Short mmCIF file of N, CA, C and O in Angstrom, two decimals:
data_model
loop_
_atom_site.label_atom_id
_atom_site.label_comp_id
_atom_site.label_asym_id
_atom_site.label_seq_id
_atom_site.Cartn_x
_atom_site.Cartn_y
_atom_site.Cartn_z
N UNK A 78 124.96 95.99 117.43
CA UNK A 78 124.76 96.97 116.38
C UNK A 78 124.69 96.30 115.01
O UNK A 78 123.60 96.45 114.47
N UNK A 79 125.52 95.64 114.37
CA UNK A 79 125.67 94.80 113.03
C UNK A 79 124.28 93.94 113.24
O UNK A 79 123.85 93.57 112.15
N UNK A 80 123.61 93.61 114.15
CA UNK A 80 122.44 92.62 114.03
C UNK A 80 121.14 93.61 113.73
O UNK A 80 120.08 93.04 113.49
N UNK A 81 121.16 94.77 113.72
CA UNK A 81 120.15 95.69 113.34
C UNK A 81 120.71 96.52 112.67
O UNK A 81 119.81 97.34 112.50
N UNK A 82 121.64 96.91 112.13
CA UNK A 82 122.27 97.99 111.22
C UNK A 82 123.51 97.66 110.02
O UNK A 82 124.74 97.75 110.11
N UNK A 83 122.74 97.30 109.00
CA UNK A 83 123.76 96.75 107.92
C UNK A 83 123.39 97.53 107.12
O UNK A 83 122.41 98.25 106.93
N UNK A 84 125.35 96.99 106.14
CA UNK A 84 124.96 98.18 105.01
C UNK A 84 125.65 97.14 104.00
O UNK A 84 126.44 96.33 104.48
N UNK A 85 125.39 97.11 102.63
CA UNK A 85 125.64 96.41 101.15
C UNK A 85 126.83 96.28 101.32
O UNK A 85 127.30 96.36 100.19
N UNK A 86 127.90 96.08 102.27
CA UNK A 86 129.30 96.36 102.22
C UNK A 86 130.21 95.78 100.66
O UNK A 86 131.15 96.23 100.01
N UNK A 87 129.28 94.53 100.57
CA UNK A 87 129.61 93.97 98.55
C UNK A 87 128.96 94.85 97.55
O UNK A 87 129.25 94.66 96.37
N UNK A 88 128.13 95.78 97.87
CA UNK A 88 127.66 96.33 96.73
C UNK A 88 128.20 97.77 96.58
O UNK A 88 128.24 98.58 97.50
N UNK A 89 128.79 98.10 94.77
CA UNK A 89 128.93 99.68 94.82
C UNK A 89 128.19 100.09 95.41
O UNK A 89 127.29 99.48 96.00
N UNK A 90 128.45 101.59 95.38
CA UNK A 90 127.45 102.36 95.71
C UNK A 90 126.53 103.09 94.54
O UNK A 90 125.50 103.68 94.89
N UNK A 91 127.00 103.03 92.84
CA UNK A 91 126.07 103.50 92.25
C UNK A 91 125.25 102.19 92.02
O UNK A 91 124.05 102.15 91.74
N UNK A 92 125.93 101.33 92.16
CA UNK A 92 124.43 100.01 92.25
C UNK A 92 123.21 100.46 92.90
O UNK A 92 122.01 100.51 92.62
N UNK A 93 124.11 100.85 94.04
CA UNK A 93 122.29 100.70 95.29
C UNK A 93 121.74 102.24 94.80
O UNK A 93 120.75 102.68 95.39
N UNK A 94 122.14 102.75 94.13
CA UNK A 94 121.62 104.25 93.74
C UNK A 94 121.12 103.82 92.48
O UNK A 94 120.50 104.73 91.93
N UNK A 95 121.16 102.98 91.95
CA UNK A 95 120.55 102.73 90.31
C UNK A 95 119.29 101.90 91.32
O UNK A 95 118.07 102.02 91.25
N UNK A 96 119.94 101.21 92.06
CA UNK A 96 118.30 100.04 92.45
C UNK A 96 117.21 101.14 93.38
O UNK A 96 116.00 100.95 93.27
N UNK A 97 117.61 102.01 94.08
CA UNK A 97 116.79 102.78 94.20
C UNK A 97 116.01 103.55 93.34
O UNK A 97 114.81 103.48 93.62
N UNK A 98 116.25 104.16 92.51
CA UNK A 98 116.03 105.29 91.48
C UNK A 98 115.09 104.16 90.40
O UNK A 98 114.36 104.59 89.51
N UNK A 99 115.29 102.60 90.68
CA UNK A 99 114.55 101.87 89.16
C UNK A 99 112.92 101.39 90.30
O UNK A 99 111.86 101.06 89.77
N UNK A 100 113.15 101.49 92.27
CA UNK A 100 111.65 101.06 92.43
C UNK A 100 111.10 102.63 92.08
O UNK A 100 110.21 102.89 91.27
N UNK A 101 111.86 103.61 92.89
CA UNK A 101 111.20 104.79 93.20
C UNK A 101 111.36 106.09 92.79
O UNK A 101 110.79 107.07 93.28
N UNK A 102 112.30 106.07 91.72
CA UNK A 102 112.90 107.22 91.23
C UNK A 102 113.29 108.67 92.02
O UNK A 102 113.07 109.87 91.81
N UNK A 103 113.92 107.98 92.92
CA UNK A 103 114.49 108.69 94.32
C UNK A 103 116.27 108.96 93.18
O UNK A 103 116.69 108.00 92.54
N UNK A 104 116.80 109.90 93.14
CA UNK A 104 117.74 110.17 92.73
C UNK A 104 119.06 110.09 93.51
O UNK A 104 118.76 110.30 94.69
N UNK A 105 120.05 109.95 93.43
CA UNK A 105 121.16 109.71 94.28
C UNK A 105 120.97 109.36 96.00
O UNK A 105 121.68 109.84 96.89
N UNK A 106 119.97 108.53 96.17
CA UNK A 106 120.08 107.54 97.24
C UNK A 106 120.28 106.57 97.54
O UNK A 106 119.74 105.68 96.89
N UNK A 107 121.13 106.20 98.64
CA UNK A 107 121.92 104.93 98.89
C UNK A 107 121.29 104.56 100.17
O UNK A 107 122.16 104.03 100.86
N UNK A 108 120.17 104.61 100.78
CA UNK A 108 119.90 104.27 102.05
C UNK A 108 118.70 104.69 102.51
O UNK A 108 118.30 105.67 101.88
N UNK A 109 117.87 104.28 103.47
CA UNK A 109 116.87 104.93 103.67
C UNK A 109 116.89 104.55 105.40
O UNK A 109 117.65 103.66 105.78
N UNK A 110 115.96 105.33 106.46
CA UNK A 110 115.82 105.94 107.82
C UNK A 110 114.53 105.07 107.90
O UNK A 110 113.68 104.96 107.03
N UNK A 111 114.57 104.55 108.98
CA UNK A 111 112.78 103.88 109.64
C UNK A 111 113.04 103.59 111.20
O UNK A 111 114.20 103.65 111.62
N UNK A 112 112.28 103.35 111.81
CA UNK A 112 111.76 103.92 113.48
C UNK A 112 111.73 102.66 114.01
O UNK A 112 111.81 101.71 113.24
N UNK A 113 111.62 102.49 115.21
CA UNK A 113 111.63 100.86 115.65
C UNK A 113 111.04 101.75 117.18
O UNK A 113 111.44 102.77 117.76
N UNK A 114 109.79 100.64 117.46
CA UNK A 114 108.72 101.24 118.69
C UNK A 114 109.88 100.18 120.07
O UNK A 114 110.01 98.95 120.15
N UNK A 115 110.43 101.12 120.81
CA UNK A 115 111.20 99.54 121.70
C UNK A 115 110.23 99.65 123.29
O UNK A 115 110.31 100.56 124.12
N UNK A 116 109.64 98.82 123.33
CA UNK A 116 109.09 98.52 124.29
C UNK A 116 109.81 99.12 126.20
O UNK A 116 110.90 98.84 126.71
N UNK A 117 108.88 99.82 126.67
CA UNK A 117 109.55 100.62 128.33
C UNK A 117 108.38 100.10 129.37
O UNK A 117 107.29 99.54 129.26
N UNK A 118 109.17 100.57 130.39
CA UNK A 118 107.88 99.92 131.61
C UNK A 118 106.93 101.03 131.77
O UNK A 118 107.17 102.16 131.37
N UNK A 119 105.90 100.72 132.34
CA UNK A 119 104.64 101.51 132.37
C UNK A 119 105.24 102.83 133.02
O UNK A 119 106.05 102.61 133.92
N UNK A 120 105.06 103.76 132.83
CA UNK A 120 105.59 105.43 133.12
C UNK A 120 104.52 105.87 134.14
O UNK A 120 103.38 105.85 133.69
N UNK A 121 104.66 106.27 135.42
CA UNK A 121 103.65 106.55 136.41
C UNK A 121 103.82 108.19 135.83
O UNK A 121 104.64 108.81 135.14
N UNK A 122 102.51 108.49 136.55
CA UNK A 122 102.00 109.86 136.27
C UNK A 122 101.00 110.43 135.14
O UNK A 122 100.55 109.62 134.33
N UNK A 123 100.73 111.40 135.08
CA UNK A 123 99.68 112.13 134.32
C UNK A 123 99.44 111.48 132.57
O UNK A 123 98.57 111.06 131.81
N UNK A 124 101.48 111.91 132.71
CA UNK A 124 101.51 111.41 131.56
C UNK A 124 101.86 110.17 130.33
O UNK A 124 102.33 109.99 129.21
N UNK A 125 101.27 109.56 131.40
CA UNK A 125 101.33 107.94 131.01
C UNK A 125 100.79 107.68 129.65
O UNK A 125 101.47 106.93 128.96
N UNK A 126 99.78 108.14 129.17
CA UNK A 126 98.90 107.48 128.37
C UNK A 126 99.91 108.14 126.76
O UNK A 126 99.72 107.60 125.67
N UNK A 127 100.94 109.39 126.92
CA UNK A 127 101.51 109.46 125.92
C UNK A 127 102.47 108.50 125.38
O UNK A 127 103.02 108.68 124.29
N UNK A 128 102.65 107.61 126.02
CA UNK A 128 103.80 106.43 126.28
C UNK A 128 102.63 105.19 125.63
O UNK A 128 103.23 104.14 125.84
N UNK A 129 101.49 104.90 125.08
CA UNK A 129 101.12 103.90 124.43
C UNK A 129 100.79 104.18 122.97
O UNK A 129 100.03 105.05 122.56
N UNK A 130 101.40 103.41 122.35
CA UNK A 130 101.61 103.31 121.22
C UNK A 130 100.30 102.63 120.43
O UNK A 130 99.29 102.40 121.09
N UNK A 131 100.37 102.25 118.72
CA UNK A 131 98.99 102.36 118.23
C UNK A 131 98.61 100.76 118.45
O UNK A 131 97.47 100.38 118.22
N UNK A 132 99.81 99.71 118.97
CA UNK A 132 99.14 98.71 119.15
C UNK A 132 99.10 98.24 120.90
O UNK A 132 99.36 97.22 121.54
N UNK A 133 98.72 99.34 121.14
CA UNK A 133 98.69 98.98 123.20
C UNK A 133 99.51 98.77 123.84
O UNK A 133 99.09 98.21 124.86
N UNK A 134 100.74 98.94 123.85
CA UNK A 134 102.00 98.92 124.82
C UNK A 134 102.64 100.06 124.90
O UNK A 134 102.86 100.78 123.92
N UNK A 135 102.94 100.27 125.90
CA UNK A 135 104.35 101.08 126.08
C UNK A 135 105.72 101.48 125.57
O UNK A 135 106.66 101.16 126.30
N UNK A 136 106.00 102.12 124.44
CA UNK A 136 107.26 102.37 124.31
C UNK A 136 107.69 103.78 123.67
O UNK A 136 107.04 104.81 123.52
N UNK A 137 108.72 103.55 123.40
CA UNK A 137 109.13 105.18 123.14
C UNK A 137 109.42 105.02 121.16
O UNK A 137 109.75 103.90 120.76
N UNK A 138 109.28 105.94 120.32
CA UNK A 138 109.75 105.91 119.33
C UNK A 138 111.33 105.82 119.17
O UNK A 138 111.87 106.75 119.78
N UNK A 139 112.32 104.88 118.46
CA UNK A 139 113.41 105.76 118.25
C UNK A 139 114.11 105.72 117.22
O UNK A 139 114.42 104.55 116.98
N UNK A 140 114.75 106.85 116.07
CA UNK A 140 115.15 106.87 115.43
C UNK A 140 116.97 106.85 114.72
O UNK A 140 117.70 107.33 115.59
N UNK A 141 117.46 106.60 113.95
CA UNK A 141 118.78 106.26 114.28
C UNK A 141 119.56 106.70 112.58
O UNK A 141 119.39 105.92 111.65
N UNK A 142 119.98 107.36 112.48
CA UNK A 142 120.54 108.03 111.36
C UNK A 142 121.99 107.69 111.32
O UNK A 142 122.62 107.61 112.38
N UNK A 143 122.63 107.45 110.05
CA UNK A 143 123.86 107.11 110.20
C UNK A 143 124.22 107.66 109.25
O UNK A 143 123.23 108.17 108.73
N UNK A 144 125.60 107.97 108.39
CA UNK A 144 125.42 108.36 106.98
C UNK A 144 126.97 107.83 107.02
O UNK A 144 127.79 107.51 107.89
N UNK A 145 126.91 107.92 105.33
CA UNK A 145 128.03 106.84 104.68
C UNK A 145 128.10 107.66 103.49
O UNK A 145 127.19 107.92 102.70
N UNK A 146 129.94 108.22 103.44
CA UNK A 146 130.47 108.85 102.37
C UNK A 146 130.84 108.24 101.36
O UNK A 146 131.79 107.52 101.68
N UNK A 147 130.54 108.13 100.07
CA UNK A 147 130.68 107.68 98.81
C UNK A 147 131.65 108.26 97.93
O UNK A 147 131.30 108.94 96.96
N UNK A 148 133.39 107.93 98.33
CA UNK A 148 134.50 108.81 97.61
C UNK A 148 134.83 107.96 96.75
O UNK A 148 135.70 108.22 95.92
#
């Protein structure tokens, strides 16, 4: 988990909310959500072909949300 899911543990938290807000002027955000395609074995049946992704393999989308209270 720590090898794919880190967080600023040295940085405040209105730091990473000022460094957000100065690329994108995203207001009180400390984090952002993105998808990782993980590769599965070929899926028999009809519905196989929903299982290839936009660069030709097999996998499933998956997404992973965590959230972190700022007291």
């Amino acid at each position: 988990l720590n090898v794919f899911i880190t967080f600023p543990g040295h940085t405040r938290g209105n730091v990473i909310k000022e460094g957000f807000y100065a690329v994108a002027e995203f207001p009180k955000v400390i984090g952002a959500v993105d998808c990782s395609q993980i590769p599965i074995k070929t899926p028999s049946g009809p519905n196989e072909v929903d299982f290839v992704n936009r660069k030709s393999f097999h996998s499933i989308n998956v997404q992973v949300l965590m959230t972190l209270s700022l007291t």
